Coordinates of C-alpha atoms in Angstrom, one line a residue:
M89 CA 2.1 29.4 -24.5
G90 CA -1.0 31.0 -25.9
K91 CA 0.6 34.5 -25.5
I92 CA 3.7 33.4 -27.4
Y93 CA 1.7 32.1 -30.4
Y94 CA -0.6 35.2 -30.3
D95 CA 2.4 37.6 -30.3
M96 CA 3.9 35.7 -33.3
G97 CA 0.6 36.2 -35.2
F98 CA -0.4 32.6 -35.4
L99 CA -3.5 32.9 -33.4
A100 CA -6.4 35.3 -33.0
T101 CA -6.4 35.2 -29.2
A102 CA -3.9 34.2 -26.4
E103 CA -6.5 32.0 -24.7
V104 CA -5.5 28.4 -23.9
L105 CA -8.3 25.8 -23.7
E106 CA -7.2 23.1 -21.3
T107 CA -9.0 19.8 -21.8
S108 CA -8.5 16.0 -21.2
A109 CA -9.5 12.8 -22.9
T110 CA -12.8 12.8 -21.1
D111 CA -13.8 16.0 -23.0
L112 CA -13.1 14.3 -26.4
V113 CA -14.5 10.8 -25.9
G114 CA -18.2 10.0 -26.3
E115 CA -20.4 7.9 -24.1
Y116 CA -22.1 5.8 -26.8
V117 CA -21.6 4.8 -30.5
G118 CA -21.8 7.8 -32.8
H119 CA -21.2 10.3 -29.9
T120 CA -17.4 10.7 -30.1
G121 CA -17.1 12.3 -33.6
P122 CA -19.5 15.2 -33.1
K123 CA -18.2 15.8 -29.5
T124 CA -14.6 16.0 -30.8
Q125 CA -15.6 18.3 -33.7
K126 CA -17.5 20.6 -31.3
L127 CA -14.4 21.0 -29.0
L128 CA -12.1 21.7 -32.0
E129 CA -14.6 24.4 -33.2
K130 CA -14.5 25.9 -29.7
A131 CA -10.7 26.0 -29.9
L132 CA -10.5 27.8 -33.2
G133 CA -8.0 30.7 -33.0
K134 CA -6.7 29.3 -29.6
V135 CA -4.4 26.8 -28.1
L136 CA -6.0 23.4 -27.4
F137 CA -4.0 21.8 -24.6
V138 CA -4.8 18.1 -24.1
D139 CA -3.4 16.9 -20.7
E140 CA -2.7 13.2 -20.2
A141 CA -3.2 12.7 -23.9
Y142 CA -2.0 9.1 -23.7
R143 CA -5.6 8.1 -22.6
L144 CA -6.7 8.7 -26.2
A145 CA -4.8 5.4 -27.0
E146 CA -7.1 3.4 -24.7
G147 CA -10.4 1.9 -25.9
H148 CA -12.3 2.1 -29.1
F149 CA -14.0 5.4 -28.4
A150 CA -10.7 7.0 -27.5
K151 CA -9.1 5.8 -30.7
E152 CA -12.1 7.1 -32.7
A153 CA -11.5 10.6 -31.1
M154 CA -7.9 10.5 -32.1
D155 CA -8.8 9.5 -35.7
E156 CA -11.3 12.4 -35.8
I157 CA -8.6 14.9 -34.7
V158 CA -6.3 13.6 -37.5
D159 CA -9.1 13.9 -40.0
C160 CA -10.3 17.3 -38.9
I161 CA -7.0 19.2 -38.7
T162 CA -6.3 18.6 -42.4
K163 CA -9.6 20.2 -43.4
P164 CA -9.8 23.9 -44.4
A165 CA -12.1 24.6 -41.5
F166 CA -9.4 23.7 -39.0
A167 CA -6.0 23.6 -40.8
Q168 CA -3.6 26.3 -39.5
R169 CA -6.4 27.9 -37.5
L170 CA -5.5 26.4 -34.0
V171 CA -2.6 24.9 -32.1
I172 CA -3.0 21.5 -30.5
I173 CA -0.6 20.3 -27.8
L174 CA -0.7 16.7 -26.6
A175 CA 1.0 16.5 -23.2
G176 CA 2.1 13.3 -21.4
Y177 CA 5.1 11.2 -20.5
D178 CA 7.5 10.1 -23.3
A179 CA 6.6 6.4 -23.4
D180 CA 2.9 7.1 -23.2
I181 CA 3.0 9.7 -26.1
N182 CA 5.0 7.3 -28.2
R183 CA 2.4 4.7 -27.7
L184 CA -0.3 7.2 -28.7
M185 CA 1.6 8.1 -31.8
S186 CA 1.7 4.5 -32.9
I187 CA -2.1 4.0 -33.0
N188 CA -2.5 6.1 -36.1
P189 CA 0.1 6.4 -38.9
G190 CA -1.0 10.0 -39.6
L191 CA -0.3 11.3 -36.1
T192 CA 3.4 11.6 -36.5
S193 CA 3.3 13.8 -39.5
R194 CA 0.6 16.0 -38.0
F195 CA 2.5 16.4 -34.7
P196 CA 6.1 16.7 -35.9
E197 CA 7.4 18.9 -33.1
T198 CA 8.4 17.4 -29.7
I199 CA 9.4 19.4 -26.6
T200 CA 10.9 17.2 -23.9
F201 CA 11.2 18.5 -20.3
R202 CA 14.1 16.8 -18.6
G203 CA 13.7 15.7 -15.0
F204 CA 15.6 17.4 -12.1
N205 CA 19.1 16.1 -11.4
P206 CA 20.2 15.3 -7.8
N207 CA 21.7 18.7 -7.2
E208 CA 18.6 20.6 -8.4
C209 CA 16.4 18.4 -6.2
L210 CA 18.6 19.2 -3.2
E211 CA 18.5 22.9 -4.0
L212 CA 14.7 22.8 -4.2
F213 CA 14.5 20.9 -0.9
T214 CA 16.7 23.5 0.8
T215 CA 14.6 26.4 -0.6
L216 CA 11.3 24.9 0.5
L217 CA 12.7 24.3 4.0
K218 CA 13.9 28.0 4.1
K219 CA 10.3 29.1 3.6
K220 CA 9.1 27.3 6.7
K221 CA 8.7 29.8 9.6
H222 CA 10.3 29.1 13.0
L223 CA 12.7 26.5 11.5
D224 CA 16.5 26.5 12.1
I225 CA 18.1 24.7 9.1
A226 CA 21.7 25.3 10.1
A227 CA 22.3 21.5 9.9
L228 CA 22.1 21.7 6.1
G229 CA 25.4 23.6 6.1
S230 CA 27.3 20.4 7.1
A231 CA 29.3 19.0 4.1
A232 CA 28.9 15.4 5.3
F233 CA 25.2 15.9 5.7
Q234 CA 25.0 17.3 2.1
R235 CA 26.9 14.3 0.7
E236 CA 24.4 12.0 2.4
L237 CA 21.4 13.9 1.0
L238 CA 23.0 14.0 -2.5
H239 CA 23.6 10.3 -2.5
R240 CA 19.9 9.6 -1.6
S241 CA 18.8 12.1 -4.2
E242 CA 20.8 10.2 -6.8
V243 CA 19.0 7.0 -5.8
L244 CA 15.5 8.7 -6.0
T245 CA 16.2 10.4 -9.3
S246 CA 17.2 7.1 -10.9
L247 CA 13.8 5.6 -10.1
T248 CA 11.3 5.6 -12.9
N249 CA 8.4 6.7 -10.7
W250 CA 10.3 9.8 -9.3
A251 CA 8.0 12.9 -9.8
N252 CA 10.6 15.7 -9.4
A253 CA 9.3 18.8 -7.8
R254 CA 6.1 17.1 -6.5
D255 CA 8.1 14.5 -4.6
V256 CA 10.5 17.1 -3.3
G257 CA 7.5 18.9 -1.9
T258 CA 6.3 15.7 -0.4
L259 CA 9.6 15.1 1.3
T260 CA 9.6 18.7 2.7
K261 CA 6.1 18.3 4.2
S262 CA 7.1 14.9 5.7
V263 CA 10.3 16.3 7.4
F264 CA 8.6 19.4 8.7
G265 CA 5.6 17.4 10.0
Q266 CA 7.8 15.1 11.9
L267 CA 9.8 18.0 13.4
L268 CA 6.6 19.5 14.6
R269 CA 5.5 16.3 16.3
M270 CA 8.9 16.1 18.0
A271 CA 9.0 19.8 19.1
D272 CA 8.4 20.9 22.7
P273 CA 5.1 22.8 22.5
T274 CA 6.2 25.1 25.4
S275 CA 9.4 26.3 23.9
R276 CA 9.7 29.5 21.9
D277 CA 13.0 28.7 20.4
P278 CA 13.2 27.9 16.6
I279 CA 12.7 24.2 15.7
R280 CA 16.1 22.7 15.0
L281 CA 16.4 20.6 11.8
D282 CA 17.5 17.1 12.8
E283 CA 19.7 15.2 10.4
N284 CA 18.2 11.8 11.5
T285 CA 14.7 13.0 10.7
V286 CA 15.7 14.1 7.2
L287 CA 17.6 11.0 6.4
T288 CA 14.8 8.8 7.7
A289 CA 12.3 10.6 5.4
F290 CA 14.6 10.1 2.4
D291 CA 15.1 6.4 3.2
A292 CA 11.4 5.8 3.7
M293 CA 10.6 7.3 0.2
I294 CA 13.4 5.2 -1.4
T295 CA 12.0 2.0 0.2
E296 CA 8.5 2.9 -0.9
R297 CA 9.3 4.0 -4.5
S298 CA 11.7 1.0 -5.1
K299 CA 9.0 -1.4 -4.0
R300 CA 6.4 0.3 -6.1
A301 CA 8.7 0.3 -9.2
K302 CA 9.4 -3.4 -8.7
D303 CA 5.7 -4.2 -8.3
L304 CA 4.8 -2.1 -11.4
V305 CA 7.4 -4.0 -13.5
A306 CA 6.0 -7.3 -12.3
K307 CA 2.5 -6.3 -13.5
L308 CA 3.6 -5.4 -17.0
P309 CA 2.2 -7.7 -19.7
I310 CA 4.6 -10.2 -21.2
Q311 CA 4.8 -12.0 -24.5
P312 CA 3.4 -15.5 -23.7
H313 CA 5.1 -17.5 -26.4
L314 CA 8.8 -16.9 -27.2
P315 CA 11.0 -19.0 -29.5
T316 CA 13.4 -21.3 -27.8
Q317 CA 17.1 -20.7 -28.0
T318 CA 18.8 -22.3 -31.2
A319 CA 22.4 -23.1 -31.9
A320 CA 22.6 -20.9 -35.0
P321 CA 21.6 -17.3 -35.4
P322 CA 18.5 -16.5 -37.4
T323 CA 19.0 -16.0 -41.1
Q324 CA 17.2 -12.6 -41.1
T325 CA 17.4 -9.8 -38.5
P326 CA 14.1 -8.5 -37.3
P327 CA 12.8 -5.3 -39.0
P328 CA 13.4 -2.1 -37.0
P329 CA 10.6 -0.5 -35.2
P330 CA 8.7 2.3 -37.0
N331 CA 10.3 5.7 -36.6
V332 CA 7.6 8.0 -35.0
G333 CA 9.8 11.1 -34.6
T334 CA 9.6 11.3 -30.9
Q335 CA 11.8 10.3 -28.1
T336 CA 11.3 7.0 -26.3
C337 CA 12.2 5.6 -22.9
L338 CA 12.9 2.1 -24.0
P339 CA 16.3 0.9 -25.1
P340 CA 16.8 0.5 -28.9
P341 CA 16.8 -3.0 -30.4
Q342 CA 20.2 -4.6 -30.4
T343 CA 21.8 -6.7 -33.1
K344 CA 23.1 -10.1 -32.2
D345 CA 26.9 -9.8 -32.2
P346 CA 29.3 -12.5 -30.9
P347 CA 29.1 -12.3 -27.1
P348 CA 32.3 -10.8 -25.5
E349 CA 34.2 -12.8 -22.9
E350 CA 32.0 -13.1 -19.9
P351 CA 33.2 -11.6 -16.6
P352 CA 33.8 -14.1 -13.7
P353 CA 30.7 -14.7 -11.5
D354 CA 30.6 -13.3 -8.0
E355 CA 30.4 -15.2 -4.8
Q356 CA 26.8 -16.0 -5.4
G357 CA 27.4 -17.5 -8.9
R358 CA 25.8 -14.6 -10.7
E359 CA 27.1 -12.6 -13.7
A360 CA 27.8 -8.9 -13.7
P361 CA 24.5 -7.0 -13.8
F362 CA 23.1 -5.6 -17.1
A363 CA 25.8 -7.4 -19.2
D364 CA 23.7 -10.3 -20.5
P365 CA 23.5 -10.7 -24.3
R366 CA 20.1 -11.1 -25.9
D367 CA 19.1 -14.6 -27.0
P368 CA 18.1 -15.0 -30.7
G369 CA 14.5 -14.4 -31.3
V370 CA 13.7 -12.4 -28.1
S371 CA 11.3 -9.6 -29.0
D372 CA 12.1 -5.9 -28.2
E373 CA 9.2 -5.8 -25.8
A374 CA 10.3 -8.8 -23.8
W375 CA 13.9 -7.5 -23.8
A376 CA 12.9 -4.0 -22.6
R377 CA 10.8 -5.6 -19.9
L378 CA 13.8 -7.8 -18.8
Q379 CA 16.0 -4.7 -18.5
L380 CA 13.5 -3.0 -16.3
D381 CA 13.3 -6.1 -14.1
Q382 CA 17.1 -6.1 -13.8
Q383 CA 17.2 -2.4 -12.9
A384 CA 14.5 -2.9 -10.2
T385 CA 16.3 -5.9 -8.7
A386 CA 19.6 -4.0 -8.6
A387 CA 17.9 -0.9 -7.0
Y388 CA 16.3 -3.2 -4.3
D389 CA 19.5 -4.9 -3.5
K390 CA 21.4 -1.6 -3.2
H391 CA 18.8 -0.1 -0.9
Y392 CA 18.9 -3.3 1.3
H393 CA 22.8 -2.8 1.8
E394 CA 22.2 0.9 2.5
L395 CA 19.6 0.0 5.1
L396 CA 22.0 -2.4 6.9
A397 CA 24.7 0.3 7.0
R398 CA 22.2 2.9 8.2
Q399 CA 21.0 0.6 11.0
A400 CA 24.6 0.0 12.1
E401 CA 25.3 3.7 12.1
L402 CA 22.2 4.6 14.1
E403 CA 22.9 1.8 16.7
A404 CA 26.4 3.3 17.2
E405 CA 25.0 6.8 17.5
H406 CA 22.4 5.6 19.9
A407 CA 25.0 4.0 22.2
R408 CA 27.2 7.1 22.1
K409 CA 24.4 9.5 22.9
Q410 CA 23.2 7.2 25.7
E411 CA 26.6 7.4 27.3
D412 CA 26.8 11.2 26.8
D413 CA 23.4 11.6 28.5
E414 CA 24.4 9.5 31.5
Q415 CA 27.6 11.4 31.9
R416 CA 25.8 14.8 31.6
I417 CA 23.3 13.8 34.3
R418 CA 26.0 12.6 36.6
Q419 CA 27.8 16.0 36.2
E420 CA 24.6 17.9 36.9
Q421 CA 23.9 15.7 40.0
Q422 CA 27.5 16.4 41.3
R423 CA 27.0 20.1 40.8
Q424 CA 23.7 20.0 42.7
E425 CA 25.4 18.2 45.6
G426 CA 28.2 20.7 45.7
L427 CA 25.6 23.6 45.9
Q428 CA 24.0 21.9 48.8
R429 CA 27.3 21.5 50.7
R430 CA 28.1 25.2 50.2
A431 CA 25.0 26.3 52.1
A432 CA 26.9 27.4 55.2
T433 CA 24.8 30.4 56.2
E434 CA 21.1 31.0 56.1
A435 CA 21.3 33.7 53.4
E436 CA 23.7 31.6 51.5
A437 CA 21.6 28.6 51.9
T438 CA 18.6 30.6 50.5
R439 CA 20.5 31.6 47.4
L440 CA 22.0 28.3 46.9
A441 CA 18.6 26.6 47.4
A442 CA 17.2 28.8 44.6
E443 CA 20.1 27.8 42.4
A444 CA 19.6 24.2 43.4
D445 CA 15.9 24.4 42.4
E446 CA 16.9 25.9 39.1
A447 CA 19.4 23.2 38.6
K448 CA 16.8 20.5 39.4
R449 CA 14.4 22.2 36.9
R450 CA 17.0 22.2 34.2
L451 CA 18.0 18.6 35.0
E452 CA 14.4 17.5 34.7
Q453 CA 14.0 19.3 31.4
E454 CA 17.2 17.7 30.1
R455 CA 16.1 14.3 31.3
V456 CA 12.7 14.6 29.5
R457 CA 14.3 15.8 26.3
R458 CA 16.9 13.0 26.4
E459 CA 14.2 10.4 27.2
S460 CA 12.2 11.6 24.2
E461 CA 15.2 11.3 22.0
R462 CA 16.0 7.9 23.3
R463 CA 12.5 6.6 22.7
R464 CA 12.6 8.0 19.2
R465 CA 15.9 6.3 18.5
E466 CA 14.7 3.1 19.8
E467 CA 11.5 3.3 17.7
E468 CA 13.7 3.9 14.6
L469 CA 15.9 0.9 15.5
T470 CA 12.9 -1.2 15.9
R471 CA 11.6 -0.1 12.5
L472 CA 14.9 -0.7 10.8
E473 CA 15.1 -4.2 12.4
R474 CA 11.7 -5.1 11.0
E475 CA 12.7 -4.0 7.5
R476 CA 16.0 -5.8 7.7
K477 CA 14.3 -9.1 8.8
A478 CA 11.6 -8.7 6.1
A479 CA 14.4 -8.0 3.5
E480 CA 16.4 -11.0 4.6
E481 CA 13.4 -13.2 4.4
E482 CA 12.8 -12.0 0.8
R483 CA 16.5 -12.6 0.0
R484 CA 16.4 -16.1 1.6
K485 CA 13.3 -17.1 -0.6
E486 CA 15.0 -15.6 -3.6
A487 CA 18.2 -17.6 -3.0
A488 CA 16.2 -20.8 -2.6
A489 CA 14.4 -20.1 -5.9
Q490 CA 17.6 -19.4 -7.7
R491 CA 19.2 -22.6 -6.3
K492 CA 16.2 -24.6 -7.5
L493 CA 16.3 -23.0 -10.9
R494 CA 20.0 -23.9 -11.4
T495 CA 19.1 -27.5 -10.2
L496 CA 16.3 -27.7 -12.9
G497 CA 18.9 -26.8 -15.6
V498 CA 16.2 -25.2 -17.9
C499 CA 18.6 -22.6 -19.3
V500 CA 21.5 -24.5 -20.9
A501 CA 23.5 -21.3 -21.3
G502 CA 23.7 -21.0 -17.5
F503 CA 22.4 -17.4 -17.4
R504 CA 21.1 -16.1 -14.0
W505 CA 17.3 -15.8 -13.5
I506 CA 15.3 -12.6 -13.2
K507 CA 12.1 -12.5 -11.1
Q508 CA 9.0 -11.5 -13.1
A509 CA 5.3 -11.7 -12.6
G510 CA 4.3 -15.2 -11.7
G511 CA 7.8 -16.7 -12.2
Y512 CA 11.4 -16.3 -13.4
R513 CA 13.0 -15.6 -16.8
C514 CA 16.6 -16.3 -17.6
A515 CA 18.7 -13.2 -18.3
G516 CA 19.0 -14.2 -22.0
G517 CA 15.2 -13.9 -22.3
S518 CA 14.3 -17.3 -23.8
H519 CA 13.4 -19.4 -20.9
Y520 CA 10.6 -18.9 -18.4
V521 CA 9.7 -21.0 -15.3
S522 CA 6.5 -20.2 -13.4
E523 CA 6.2 -20.2 -9.7
A524 CA 3.8 -23.1 -9.9
Q525 CA 6.6 -25.2 -11.6
L526 CA 9.0 -24.2 -8.9
G527 CA 6.4 -25.1 -6.2
L528 CA 6.3 -21.5 -5.0
G529 CA 2.6 -20.8 -6.1

């Protein structure tokens, strides 16, 4: 970046000065301003790159540093004499821009780097595995296996806490580490990529990230006092949010239109997901929070059903391989018995004895390998069973809470209830019932 601006004639040097909020914020009153000015002076003629700039929106000293930057870059000593880049996630940068009205006009340019799509994640995963020495990745050539991986990549990339290339690298290390633990240390053959190991690593990350996303949403602050639902719409529409000139991750505010005909509820009495109209008077912040809760709930339910399907598939495969192993062992035993019967002469007996010993050795190796695979499959089934029981217990508690909420009749519109921190909020957004009121606290 510094070389580009230098070649364009905007800067005196191609140097990039990387910094963070810690380098700008002071430690006591009166320390932040001079510290910020000193860093700006050091960056004259260069690119000042502030990583994780959203931290400048946190705390009094950090806000003072941001105000100092706004003031300084308009002065002749600094104006058009350096390039400042504020780096961070969209939502965090938008929040930073809102703390000072002058920030948007002084940082008018926005460069957004999109996340990897599922195909790009899968390509990177394949590339990283190819770089591993002594690893046979022929299994990745299977079209069915590719579809399974692509489906799981779509689930991962849809999560808000997916970290693109960093998480793909984590998956690669997890898969390769598990393959090394399962490999025979005495064998010189390349390690064969196992489909079950790869799918297990993907499923484990989906479970972990889905739970973290749901926990993070549950910890977000909520607006404590919301107006109750009224029979008539408000006389005035809320003013639109300030336009800061940057992209945002939250959905735009919606106007209150007459609700369309509601779809019929499913077998559990719930409406179709993400089709709930907003109640009058529900703030944009509370509505955006509600949408995140709905998405987290849907992702968790989807993964639960995928977990059940995966468990059934693994159990069927386990039974089939168990039968194949027993049949292969019986065939080898029959072959060994046939060799022993053919030992008619002493010379023939010696040769056949050697073949029989070799057959015994191969049989033992095969038995050890199959036993190792059987134990691994049983461990995987045990893990999946624990996850299934835990998920069913959570769903049982959730169903009990939903039944109790419907019995209470708090939401006269009959909307379904979304779990949030400390309680439940109706899908319309107006009504909230705490876990203490439900007797769940």
